[in-house]
mmCIF file with all atom_site columns, C-alpha atoms in Angstrom:
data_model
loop_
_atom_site.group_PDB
_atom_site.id
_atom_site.type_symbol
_atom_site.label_atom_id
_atom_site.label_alt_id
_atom_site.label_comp_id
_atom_site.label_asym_id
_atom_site.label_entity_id
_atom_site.label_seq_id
_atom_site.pdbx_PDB_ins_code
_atom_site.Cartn_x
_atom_site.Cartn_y
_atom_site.Cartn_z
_atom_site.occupancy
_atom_site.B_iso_or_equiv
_atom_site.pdbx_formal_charge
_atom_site.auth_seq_id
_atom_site.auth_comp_id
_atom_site.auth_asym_id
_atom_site.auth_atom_id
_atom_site.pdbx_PDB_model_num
ATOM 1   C CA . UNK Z 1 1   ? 90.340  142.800 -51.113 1.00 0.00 ? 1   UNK Z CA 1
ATOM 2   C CA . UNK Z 1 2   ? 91.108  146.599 -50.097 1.00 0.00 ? 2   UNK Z CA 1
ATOM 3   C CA . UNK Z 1 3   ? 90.171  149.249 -47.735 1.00 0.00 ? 3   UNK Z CA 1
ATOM 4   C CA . UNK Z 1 4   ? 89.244  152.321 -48.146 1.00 0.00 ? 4   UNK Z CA 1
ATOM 5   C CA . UNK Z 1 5   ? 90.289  155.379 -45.952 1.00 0.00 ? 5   UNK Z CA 1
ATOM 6   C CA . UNK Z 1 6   ? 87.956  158.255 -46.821 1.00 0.00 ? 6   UNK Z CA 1
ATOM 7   C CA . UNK Z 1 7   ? 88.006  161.345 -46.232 1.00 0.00 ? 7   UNK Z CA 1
ATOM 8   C CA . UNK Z 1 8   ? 86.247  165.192 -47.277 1.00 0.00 ? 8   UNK Z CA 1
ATOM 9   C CA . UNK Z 1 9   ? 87.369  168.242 -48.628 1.00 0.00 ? 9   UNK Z CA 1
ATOM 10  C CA . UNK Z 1 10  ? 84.159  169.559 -46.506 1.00 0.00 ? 10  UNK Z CA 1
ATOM 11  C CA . UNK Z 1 11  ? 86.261  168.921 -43.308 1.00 0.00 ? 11  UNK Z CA 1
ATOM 12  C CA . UNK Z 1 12  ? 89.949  170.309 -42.066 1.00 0.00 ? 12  UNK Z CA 1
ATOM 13  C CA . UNK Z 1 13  ? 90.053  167.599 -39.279 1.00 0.00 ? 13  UNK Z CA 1
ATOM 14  C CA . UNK Z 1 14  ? 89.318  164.885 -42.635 1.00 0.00 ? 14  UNK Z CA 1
ATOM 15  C CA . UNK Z 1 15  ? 91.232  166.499 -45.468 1.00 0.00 ? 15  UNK Z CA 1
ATOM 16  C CA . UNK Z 1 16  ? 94.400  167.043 -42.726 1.00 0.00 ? 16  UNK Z CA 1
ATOM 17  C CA . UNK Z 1 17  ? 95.345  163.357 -42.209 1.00 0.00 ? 17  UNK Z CA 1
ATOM 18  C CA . UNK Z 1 18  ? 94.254  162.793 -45.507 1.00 0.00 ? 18  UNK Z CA 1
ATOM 19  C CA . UNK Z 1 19  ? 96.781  165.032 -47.193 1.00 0.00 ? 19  UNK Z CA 1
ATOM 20  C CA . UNK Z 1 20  ? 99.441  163.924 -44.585 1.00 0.00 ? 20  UNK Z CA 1
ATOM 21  C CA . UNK Z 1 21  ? 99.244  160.050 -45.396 1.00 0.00 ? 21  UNK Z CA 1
ATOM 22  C CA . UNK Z 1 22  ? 98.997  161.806 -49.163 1.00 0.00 ? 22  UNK Z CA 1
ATOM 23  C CA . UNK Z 1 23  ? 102.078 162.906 -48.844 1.00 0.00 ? 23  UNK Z CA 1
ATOM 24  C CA . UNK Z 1 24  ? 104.341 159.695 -47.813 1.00 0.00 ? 24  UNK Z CA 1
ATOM 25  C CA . UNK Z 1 25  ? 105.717 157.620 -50.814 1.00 0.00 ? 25  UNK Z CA 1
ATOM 26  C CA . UNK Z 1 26  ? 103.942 154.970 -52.884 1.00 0.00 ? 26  UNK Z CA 1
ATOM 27  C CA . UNK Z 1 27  ? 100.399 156.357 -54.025 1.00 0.00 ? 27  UNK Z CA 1
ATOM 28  C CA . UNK Z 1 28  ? 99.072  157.000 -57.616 1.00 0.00 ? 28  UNK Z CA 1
ATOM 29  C CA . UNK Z 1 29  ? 95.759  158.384 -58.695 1.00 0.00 ? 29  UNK Z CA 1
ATOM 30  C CA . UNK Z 1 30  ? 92.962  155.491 -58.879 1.00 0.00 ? 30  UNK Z CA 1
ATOM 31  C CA . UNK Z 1 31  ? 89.825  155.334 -60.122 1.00 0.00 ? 31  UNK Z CA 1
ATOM 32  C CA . UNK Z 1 32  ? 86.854  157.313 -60.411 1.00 0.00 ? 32  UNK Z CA 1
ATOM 33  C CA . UNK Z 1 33  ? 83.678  157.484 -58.294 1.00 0.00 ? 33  UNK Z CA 1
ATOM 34  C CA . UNK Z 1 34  ? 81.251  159.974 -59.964 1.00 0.00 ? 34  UNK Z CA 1
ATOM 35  C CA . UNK Z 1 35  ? 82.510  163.174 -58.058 1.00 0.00 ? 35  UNK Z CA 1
ATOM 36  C CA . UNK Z 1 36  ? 85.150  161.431 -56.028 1.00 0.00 ? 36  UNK Z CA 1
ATOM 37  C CA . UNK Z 1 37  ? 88.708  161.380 -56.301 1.00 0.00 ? 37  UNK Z CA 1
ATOM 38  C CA . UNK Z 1 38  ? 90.588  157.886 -55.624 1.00 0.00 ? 38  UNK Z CA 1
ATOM 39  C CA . UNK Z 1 39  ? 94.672  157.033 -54.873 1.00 0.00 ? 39  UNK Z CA 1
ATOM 40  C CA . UNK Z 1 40  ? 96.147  153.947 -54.387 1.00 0.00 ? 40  UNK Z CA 1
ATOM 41  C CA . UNK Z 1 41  ? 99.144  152.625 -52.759 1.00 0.00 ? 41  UNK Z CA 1
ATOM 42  C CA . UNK Z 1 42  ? 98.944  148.358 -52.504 1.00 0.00 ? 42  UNK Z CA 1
ATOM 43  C CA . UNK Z 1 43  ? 95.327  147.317 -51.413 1.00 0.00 ? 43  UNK Z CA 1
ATOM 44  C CA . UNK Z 1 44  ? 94.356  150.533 -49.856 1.00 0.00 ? 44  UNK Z CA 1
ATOM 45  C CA . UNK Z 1 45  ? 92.042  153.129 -51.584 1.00 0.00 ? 45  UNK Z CA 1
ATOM 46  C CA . UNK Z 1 46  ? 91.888  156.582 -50.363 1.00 0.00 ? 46  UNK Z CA 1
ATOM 47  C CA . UNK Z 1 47  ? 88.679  158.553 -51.474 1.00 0.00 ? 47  UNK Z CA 1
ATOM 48  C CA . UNK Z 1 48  ? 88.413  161.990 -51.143 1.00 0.00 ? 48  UNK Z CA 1
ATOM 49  C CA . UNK Z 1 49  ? 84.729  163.284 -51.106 1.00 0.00 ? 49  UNK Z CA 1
ATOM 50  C CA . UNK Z 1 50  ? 83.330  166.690 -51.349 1.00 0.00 ? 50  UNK Z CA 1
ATOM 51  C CA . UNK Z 1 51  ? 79.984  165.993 -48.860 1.00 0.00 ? 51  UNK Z CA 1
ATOM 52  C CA . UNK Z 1 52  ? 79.570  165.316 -45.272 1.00 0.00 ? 52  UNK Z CA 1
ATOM 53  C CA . UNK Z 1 53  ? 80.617  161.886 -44.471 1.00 0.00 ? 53  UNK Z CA 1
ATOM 54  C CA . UNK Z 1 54  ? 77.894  160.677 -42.374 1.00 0.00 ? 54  UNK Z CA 1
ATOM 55  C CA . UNK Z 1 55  ? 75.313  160.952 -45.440 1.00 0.00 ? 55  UNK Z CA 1
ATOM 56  C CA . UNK Z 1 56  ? 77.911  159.315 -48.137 1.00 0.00 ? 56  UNK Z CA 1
ATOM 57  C CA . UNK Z 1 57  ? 75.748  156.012 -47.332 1.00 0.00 ? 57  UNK Z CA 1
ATOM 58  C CA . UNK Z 1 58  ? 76.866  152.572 -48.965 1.00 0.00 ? 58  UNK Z CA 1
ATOM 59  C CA . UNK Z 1 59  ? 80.455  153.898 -50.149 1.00 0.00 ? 59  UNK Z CA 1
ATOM 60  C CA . UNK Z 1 60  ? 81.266  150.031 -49.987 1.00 0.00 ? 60  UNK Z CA 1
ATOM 61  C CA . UNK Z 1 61  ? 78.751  148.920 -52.378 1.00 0.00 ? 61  UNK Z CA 1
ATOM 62  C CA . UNK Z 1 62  ? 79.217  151.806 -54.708 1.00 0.00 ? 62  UNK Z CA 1
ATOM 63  C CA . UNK Z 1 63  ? 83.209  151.420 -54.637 1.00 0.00 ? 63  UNK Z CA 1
ATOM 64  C CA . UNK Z 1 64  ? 82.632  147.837 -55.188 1.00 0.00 ? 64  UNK Z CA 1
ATOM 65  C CA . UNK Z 1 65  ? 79.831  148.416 -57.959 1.00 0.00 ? 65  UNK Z CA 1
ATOM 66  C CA . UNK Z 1 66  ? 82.594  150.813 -59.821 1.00 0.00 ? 66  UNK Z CA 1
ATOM 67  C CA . UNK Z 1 67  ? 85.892  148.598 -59.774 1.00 0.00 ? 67  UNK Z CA 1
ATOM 68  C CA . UNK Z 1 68  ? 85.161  145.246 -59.235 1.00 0.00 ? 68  UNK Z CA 1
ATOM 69  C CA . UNK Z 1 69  ? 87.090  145.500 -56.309 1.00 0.00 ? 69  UNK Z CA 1
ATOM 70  C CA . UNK Z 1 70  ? 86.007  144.055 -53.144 1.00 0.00 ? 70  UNK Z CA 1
ATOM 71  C CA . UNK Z 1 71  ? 86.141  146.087 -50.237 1.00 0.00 ? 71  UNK Z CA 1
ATOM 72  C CA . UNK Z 1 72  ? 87.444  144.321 -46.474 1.00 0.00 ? 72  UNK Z CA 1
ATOM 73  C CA . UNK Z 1 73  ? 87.141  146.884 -44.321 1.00 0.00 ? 73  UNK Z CA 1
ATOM 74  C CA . UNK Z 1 74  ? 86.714  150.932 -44.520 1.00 0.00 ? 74  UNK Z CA 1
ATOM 75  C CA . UNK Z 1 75  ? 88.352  154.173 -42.049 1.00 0.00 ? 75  UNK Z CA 1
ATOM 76  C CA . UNK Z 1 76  ? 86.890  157.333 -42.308 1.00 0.00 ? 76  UNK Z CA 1
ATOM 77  C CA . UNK Z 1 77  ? 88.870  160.445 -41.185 1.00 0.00 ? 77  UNK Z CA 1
ATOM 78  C CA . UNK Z 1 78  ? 86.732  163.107 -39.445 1.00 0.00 ? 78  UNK Z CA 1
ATOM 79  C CA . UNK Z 1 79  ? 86.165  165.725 -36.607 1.00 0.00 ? 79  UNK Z CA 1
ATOM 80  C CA . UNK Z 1 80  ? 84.933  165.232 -32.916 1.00 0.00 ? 80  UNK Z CA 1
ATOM 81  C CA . UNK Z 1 81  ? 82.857  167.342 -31.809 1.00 0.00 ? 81  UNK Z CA 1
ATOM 82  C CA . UNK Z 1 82  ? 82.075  167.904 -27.645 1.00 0.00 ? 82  UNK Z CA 1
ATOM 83  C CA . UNK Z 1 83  ? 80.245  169.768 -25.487 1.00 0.00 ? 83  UNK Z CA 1
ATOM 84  C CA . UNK Z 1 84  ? 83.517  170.299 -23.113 1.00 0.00 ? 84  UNK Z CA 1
ATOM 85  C CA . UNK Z 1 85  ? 85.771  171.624 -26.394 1.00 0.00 ? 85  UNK Z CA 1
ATOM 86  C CA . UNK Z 1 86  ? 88.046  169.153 -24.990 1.00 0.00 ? 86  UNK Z CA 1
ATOM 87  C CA . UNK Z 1 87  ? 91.065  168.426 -27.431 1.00 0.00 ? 87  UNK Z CA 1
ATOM 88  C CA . UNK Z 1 88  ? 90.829  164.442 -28.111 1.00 0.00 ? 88  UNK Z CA 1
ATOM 89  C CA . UNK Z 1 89  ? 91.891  162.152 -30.468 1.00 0.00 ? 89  UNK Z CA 1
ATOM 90  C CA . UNK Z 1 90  ? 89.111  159.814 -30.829 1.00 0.00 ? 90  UNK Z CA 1
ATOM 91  C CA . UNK Z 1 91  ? 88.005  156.321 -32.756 1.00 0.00 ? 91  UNK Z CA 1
ATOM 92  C CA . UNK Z 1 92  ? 84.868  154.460 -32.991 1.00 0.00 ? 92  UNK Z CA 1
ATOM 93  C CA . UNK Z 1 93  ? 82.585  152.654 -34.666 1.00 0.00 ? 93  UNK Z CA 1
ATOM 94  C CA . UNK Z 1 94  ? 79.652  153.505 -36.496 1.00 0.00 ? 94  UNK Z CA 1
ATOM 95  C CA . UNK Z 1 95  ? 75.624  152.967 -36.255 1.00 0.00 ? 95  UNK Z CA 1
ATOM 96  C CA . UNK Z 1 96  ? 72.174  154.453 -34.634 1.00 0.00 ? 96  UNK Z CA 1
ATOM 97  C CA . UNK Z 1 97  ? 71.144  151.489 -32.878 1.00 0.00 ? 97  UNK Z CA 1
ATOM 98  C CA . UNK Z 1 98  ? 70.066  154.079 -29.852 1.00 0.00 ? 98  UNK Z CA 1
ATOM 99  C CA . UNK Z 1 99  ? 67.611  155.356 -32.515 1.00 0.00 ? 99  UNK Z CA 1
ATOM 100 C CA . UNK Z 1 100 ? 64.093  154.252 -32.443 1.00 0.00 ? 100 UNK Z CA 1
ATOM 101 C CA . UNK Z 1 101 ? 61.794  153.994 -35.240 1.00 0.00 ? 101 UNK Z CA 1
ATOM 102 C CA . UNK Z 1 102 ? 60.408  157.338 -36.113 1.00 0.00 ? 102 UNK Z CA 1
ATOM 103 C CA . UNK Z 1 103 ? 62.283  159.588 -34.306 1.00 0.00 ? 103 UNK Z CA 1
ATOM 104 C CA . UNK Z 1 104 ? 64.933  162.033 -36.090 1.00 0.00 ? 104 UNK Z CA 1
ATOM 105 C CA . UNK Z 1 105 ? 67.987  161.280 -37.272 1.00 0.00 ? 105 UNK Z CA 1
ATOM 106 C CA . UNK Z 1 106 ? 70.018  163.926 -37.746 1.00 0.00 ? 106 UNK Z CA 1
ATOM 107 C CA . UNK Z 1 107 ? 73.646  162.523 -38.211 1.00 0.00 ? 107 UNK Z CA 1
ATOM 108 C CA . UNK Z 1 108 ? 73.074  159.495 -40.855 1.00 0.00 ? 108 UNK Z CA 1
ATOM 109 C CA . UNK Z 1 109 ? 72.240  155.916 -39.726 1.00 0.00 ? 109 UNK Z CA 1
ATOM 110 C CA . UNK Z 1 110 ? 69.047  154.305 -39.693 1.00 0.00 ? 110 UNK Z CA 1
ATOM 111 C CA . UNK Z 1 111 ? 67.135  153.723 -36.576 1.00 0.00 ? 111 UNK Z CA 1
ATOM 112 C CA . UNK Z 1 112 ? 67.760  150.322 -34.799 1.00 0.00 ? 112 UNK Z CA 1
ATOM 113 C CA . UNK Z 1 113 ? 71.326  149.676 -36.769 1.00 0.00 ? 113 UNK Z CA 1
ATOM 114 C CA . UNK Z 1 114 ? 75.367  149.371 -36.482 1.00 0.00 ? 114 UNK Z CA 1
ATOM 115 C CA . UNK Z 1 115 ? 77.943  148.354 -38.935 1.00 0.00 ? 115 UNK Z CA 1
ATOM 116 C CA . UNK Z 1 116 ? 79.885  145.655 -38.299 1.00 0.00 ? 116 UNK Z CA 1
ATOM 117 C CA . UNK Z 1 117 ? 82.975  147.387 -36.335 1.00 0.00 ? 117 UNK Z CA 1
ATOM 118 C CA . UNK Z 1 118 ? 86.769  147.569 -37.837 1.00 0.00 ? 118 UNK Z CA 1
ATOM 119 C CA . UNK Z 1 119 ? 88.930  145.126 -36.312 1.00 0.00 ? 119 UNK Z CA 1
ATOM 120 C CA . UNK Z 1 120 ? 91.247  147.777 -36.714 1.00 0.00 ? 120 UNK Z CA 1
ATOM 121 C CA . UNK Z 1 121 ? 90.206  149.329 -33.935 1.00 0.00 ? 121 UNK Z CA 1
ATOM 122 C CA . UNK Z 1 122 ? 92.459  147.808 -31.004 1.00 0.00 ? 122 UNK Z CA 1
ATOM 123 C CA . UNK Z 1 123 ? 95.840  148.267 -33.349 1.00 0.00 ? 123 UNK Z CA 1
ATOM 124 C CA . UNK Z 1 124 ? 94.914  151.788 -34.318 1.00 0.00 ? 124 UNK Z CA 1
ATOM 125 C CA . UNK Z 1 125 ? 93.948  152.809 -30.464 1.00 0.00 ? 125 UNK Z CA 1
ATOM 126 C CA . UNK Z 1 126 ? 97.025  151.681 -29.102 1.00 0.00 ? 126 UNK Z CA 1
ATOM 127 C CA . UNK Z 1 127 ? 99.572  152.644 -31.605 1.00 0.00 ? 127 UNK Z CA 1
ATOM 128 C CA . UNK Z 1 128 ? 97.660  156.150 -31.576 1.00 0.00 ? 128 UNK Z CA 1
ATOM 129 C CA . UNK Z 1 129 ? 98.096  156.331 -28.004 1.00 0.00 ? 129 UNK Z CA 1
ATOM 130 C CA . UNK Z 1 130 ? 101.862 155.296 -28.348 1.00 0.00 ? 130 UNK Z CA 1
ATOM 131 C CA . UNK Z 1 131 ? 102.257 157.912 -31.439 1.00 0.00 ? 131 UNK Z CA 1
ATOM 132 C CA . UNK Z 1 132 ? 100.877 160.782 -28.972 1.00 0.00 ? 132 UNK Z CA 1
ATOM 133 C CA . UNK Z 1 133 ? 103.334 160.089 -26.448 1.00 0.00 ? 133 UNK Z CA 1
ATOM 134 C CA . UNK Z 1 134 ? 105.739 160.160 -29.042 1.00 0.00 ? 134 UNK Z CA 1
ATOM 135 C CA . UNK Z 1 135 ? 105.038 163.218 -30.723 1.00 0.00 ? 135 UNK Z CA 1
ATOM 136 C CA . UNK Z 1 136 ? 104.497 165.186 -26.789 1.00 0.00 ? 136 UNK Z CA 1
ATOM 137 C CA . UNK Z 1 137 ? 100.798 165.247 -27.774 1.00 0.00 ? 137 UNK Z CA 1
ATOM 138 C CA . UNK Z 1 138 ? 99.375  163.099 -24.479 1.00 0.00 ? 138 UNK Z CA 1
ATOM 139 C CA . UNK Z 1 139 ? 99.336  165.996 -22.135 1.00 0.00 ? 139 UNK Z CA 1
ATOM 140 C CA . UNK Z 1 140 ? 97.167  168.378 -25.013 1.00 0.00 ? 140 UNK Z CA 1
ATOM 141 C CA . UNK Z 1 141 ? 95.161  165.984 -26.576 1.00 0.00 ? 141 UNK Z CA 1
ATOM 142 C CA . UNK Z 1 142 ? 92.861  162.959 -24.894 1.00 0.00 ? 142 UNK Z CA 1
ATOM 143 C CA . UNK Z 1 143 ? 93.240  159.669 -26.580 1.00 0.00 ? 143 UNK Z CA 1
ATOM 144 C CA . UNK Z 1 144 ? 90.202  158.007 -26.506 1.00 0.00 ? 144 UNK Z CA 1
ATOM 145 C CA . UNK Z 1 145 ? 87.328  155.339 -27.837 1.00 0.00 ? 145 UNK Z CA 1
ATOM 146 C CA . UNK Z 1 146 ? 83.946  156.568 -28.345 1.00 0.00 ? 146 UNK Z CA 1
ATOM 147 C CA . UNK Z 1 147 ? 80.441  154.911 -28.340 1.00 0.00 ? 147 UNK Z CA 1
ATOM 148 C CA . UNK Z 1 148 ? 78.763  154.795 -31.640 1.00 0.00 ? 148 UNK Z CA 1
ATOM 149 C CA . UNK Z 1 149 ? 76.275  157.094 -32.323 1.00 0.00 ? 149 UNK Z CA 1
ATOM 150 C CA . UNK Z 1 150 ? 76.220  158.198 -35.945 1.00 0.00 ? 150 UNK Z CA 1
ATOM 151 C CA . UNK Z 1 151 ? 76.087  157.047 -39.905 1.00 0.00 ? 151 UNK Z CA 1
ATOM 152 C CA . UNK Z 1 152 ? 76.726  156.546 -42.859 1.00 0.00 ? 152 UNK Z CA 1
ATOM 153 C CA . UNK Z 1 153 ? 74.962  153.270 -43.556 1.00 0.00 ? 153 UNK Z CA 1
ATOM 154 C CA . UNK Z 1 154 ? 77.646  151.286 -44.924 1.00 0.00 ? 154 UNK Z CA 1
ATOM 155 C CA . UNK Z 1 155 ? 77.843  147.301 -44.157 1.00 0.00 ? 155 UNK Z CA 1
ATOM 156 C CA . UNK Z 1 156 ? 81.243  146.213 -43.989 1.00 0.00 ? 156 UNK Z CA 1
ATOM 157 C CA . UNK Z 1 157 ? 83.284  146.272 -40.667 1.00 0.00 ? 157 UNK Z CA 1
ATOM 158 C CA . UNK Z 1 158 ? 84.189  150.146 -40.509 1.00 0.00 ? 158 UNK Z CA 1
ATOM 159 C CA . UNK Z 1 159 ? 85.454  152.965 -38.275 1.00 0.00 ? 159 UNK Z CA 1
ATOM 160 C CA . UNK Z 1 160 ? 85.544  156.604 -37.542 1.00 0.00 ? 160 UNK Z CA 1
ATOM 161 C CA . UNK Z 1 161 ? 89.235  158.134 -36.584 1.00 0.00 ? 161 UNK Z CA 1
ATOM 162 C CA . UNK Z 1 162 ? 88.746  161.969 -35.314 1.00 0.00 ? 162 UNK Z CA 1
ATOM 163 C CA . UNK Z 1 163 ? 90.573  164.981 -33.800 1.00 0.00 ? 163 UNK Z CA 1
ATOM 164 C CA . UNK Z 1 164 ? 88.400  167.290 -31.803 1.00 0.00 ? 164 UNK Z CA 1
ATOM 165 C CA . UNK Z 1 165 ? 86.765  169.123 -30.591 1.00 0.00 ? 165 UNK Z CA 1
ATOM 166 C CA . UNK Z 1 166 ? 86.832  172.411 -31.976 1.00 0.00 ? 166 UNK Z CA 1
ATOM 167 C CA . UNK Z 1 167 ? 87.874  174.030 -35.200 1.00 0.00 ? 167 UNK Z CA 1
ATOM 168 C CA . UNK Z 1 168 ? 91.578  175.365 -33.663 1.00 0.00 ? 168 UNK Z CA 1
ATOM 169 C CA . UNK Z 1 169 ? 92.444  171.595 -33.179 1.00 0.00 ? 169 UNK Z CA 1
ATOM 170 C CA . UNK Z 1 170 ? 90.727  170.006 -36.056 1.00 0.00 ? 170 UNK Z CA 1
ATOM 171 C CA . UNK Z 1 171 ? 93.713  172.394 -38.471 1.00 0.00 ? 171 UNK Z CA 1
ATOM 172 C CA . UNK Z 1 172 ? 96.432  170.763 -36.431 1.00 0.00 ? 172 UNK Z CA 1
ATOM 173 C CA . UNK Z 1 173 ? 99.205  169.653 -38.209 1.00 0.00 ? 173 UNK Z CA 1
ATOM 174 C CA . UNK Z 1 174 ? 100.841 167.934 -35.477 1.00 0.00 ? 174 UNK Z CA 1
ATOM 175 C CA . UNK Z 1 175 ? 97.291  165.825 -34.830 1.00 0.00 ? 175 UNK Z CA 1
ATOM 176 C CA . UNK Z 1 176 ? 97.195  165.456 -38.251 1.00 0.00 ? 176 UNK Z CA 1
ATOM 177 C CA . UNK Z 1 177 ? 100.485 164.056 -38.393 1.00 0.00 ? 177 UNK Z CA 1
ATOM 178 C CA . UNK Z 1 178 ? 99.690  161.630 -35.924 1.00 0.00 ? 178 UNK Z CA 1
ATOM 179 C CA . UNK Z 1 179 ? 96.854  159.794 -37.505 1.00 0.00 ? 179 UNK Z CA 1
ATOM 180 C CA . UNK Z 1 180 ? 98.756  160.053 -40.790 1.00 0.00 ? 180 UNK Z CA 1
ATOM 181 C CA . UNK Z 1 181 ? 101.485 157.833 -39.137 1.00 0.00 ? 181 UNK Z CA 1
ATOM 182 C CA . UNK Z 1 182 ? 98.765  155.467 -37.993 1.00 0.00 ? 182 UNK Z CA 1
ATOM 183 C CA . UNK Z 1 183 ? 98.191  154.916 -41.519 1.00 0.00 ? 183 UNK Z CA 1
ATOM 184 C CA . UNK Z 1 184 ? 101.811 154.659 -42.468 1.00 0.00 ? 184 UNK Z CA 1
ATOM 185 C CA . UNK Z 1 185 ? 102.607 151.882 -39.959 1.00 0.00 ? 185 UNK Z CA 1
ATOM 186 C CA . UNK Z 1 186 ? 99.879  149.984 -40.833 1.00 0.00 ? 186 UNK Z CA 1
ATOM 187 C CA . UNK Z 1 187 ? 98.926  151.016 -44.263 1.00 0.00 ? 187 UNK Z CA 1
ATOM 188 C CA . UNK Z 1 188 ? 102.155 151.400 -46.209 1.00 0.00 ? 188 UNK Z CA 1
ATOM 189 C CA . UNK Z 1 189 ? 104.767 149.636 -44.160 1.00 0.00 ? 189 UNK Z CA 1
ATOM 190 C CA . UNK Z 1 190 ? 102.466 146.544 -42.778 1.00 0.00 ? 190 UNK Z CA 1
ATOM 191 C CA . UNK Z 1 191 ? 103.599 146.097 -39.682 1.00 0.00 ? 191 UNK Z CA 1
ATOM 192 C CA . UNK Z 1 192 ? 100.273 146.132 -37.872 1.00 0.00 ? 192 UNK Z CA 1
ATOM 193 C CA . UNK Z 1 193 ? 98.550  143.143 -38.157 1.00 0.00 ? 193 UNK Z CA 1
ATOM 194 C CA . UNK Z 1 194 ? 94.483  142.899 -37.598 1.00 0.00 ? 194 UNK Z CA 1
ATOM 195 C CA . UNK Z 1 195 ? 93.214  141.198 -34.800 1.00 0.00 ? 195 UNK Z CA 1
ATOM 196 C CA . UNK Z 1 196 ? 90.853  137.923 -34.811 1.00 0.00 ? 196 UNK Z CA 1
ATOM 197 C CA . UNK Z 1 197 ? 88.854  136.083 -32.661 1.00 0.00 ? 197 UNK Z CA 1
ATOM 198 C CA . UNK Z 1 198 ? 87.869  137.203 -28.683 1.00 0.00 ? 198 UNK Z CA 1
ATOM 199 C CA . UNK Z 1 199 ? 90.599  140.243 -29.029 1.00 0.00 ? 199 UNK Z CA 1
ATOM 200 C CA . UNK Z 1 200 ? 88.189  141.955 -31.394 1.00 0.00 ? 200 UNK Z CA 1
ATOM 201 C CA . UNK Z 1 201 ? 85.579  141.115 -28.676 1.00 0.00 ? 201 UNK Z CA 1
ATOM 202 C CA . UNK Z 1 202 ? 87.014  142.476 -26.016 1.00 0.00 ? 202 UNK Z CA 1
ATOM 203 C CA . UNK Z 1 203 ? 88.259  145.643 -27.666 1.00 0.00 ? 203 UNK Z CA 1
ATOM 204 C CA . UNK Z 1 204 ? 84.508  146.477 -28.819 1.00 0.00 ? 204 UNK Z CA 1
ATOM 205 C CA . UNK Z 1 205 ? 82.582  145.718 -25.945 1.00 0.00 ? 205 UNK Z CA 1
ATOM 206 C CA . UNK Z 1 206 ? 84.963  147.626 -24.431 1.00 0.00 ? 206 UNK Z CA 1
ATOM 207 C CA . UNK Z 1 207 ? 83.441  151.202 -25.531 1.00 0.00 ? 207 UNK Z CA 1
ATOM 208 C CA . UNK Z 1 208 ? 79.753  149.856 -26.736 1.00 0.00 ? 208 UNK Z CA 1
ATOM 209 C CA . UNK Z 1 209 ? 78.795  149.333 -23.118 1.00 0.00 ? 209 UNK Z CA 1
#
């Protein structure tokens, strides 16, 4: 089984992390999906995509459909966008169940739905938070978990990992560099483990209240 991290050329606050956890040792190109662009390094896929990320619906099946492979569990790198331009480091996971049949969607989803959440969640929040302090980031940038509220439709457990909220921060190296190590400590050297049982509970219902 693999992941897949995914990320878009369409976005600096996707393409940024991207390149960073690019850039650490181990990958090789992968395969093809029609326009996308695949590396590999042990069971993790990273797909780079050219479109917004909230309408790349059913990357799981297709991924699946193309290799054979079976996909576990899938991270998408974006931006965070907010009202107070606030400069956050955000995760959540994804779905429109707030949206009612009939009425607009206008960031992916269907009306009345969520995807199964990333376990992933709880180890990424708290070794993000830990990577901030780390990297003198905690007093700039908010690190925090977000309600869902948006697409793709996509059905295995999955999550959203984003700097915000404007376009100065979503080019930052340094918050770039943060998420990349995310990925490095649990990607590429395995040392963060995913959670089972009433921990994943507790760590969703946490932020979907």
């Amino acid at each position: 089984m693999v992941t897949l991290v995914v990320a878009t050329c369409a976005d600096p606050a996707s393409i940024g992390p991207a390149s960073s956890l690019l850039a650490m040792p181990g990958w090789h190109l992968g395969p093809s999906l029609l326009d996308a662009t695949s590396y590999v390094n042990k069971e993790v896929r990273l797909i780079k995509l050219d479109k917004r990320l909230v309408v790349e619906n059913h990357l799981d099946k297709r991924w699946e459909e193309a290799t054979g492979e079976t996909v576990n569990d899938v991270v998408f790198l974006s931006k965070h966008v907010a009202s107070s331009n606030r400069p956050a480091l955000t995760i959540h996971p994804i779905g429109t169940p707030h949206v009612r049949e009939g009425e607009l969607l206008t960031a992916g989803g269907k009306p009345g739905w969520a995807a199964p959440p990333n376990p992933r969640i709880g180890p990424w929040f708290r070794l993000l938070k830990n990577i901030a302090h780390s990297h003198n980031l905690i007093s700039e940038f908010e690190v925090t978990l977000e309600a869902t509220h948006h697409g793709p439709e996509i059905n295995s457990p999955t999550m959203f990992v984003e700097i915000g909220s404007t376009e100065e921060y979503w080019k930052r190296q340094d918050a770039a560099q943060a998420i990349a190590l995310c990925g490095k400590d649990w990607v590429l050297e395995k040392e963060l483990q995913l959670e089972t049982g009433a921990g994943i509970m507790i760590e969703t219902k946490s932020f979907l209240v």
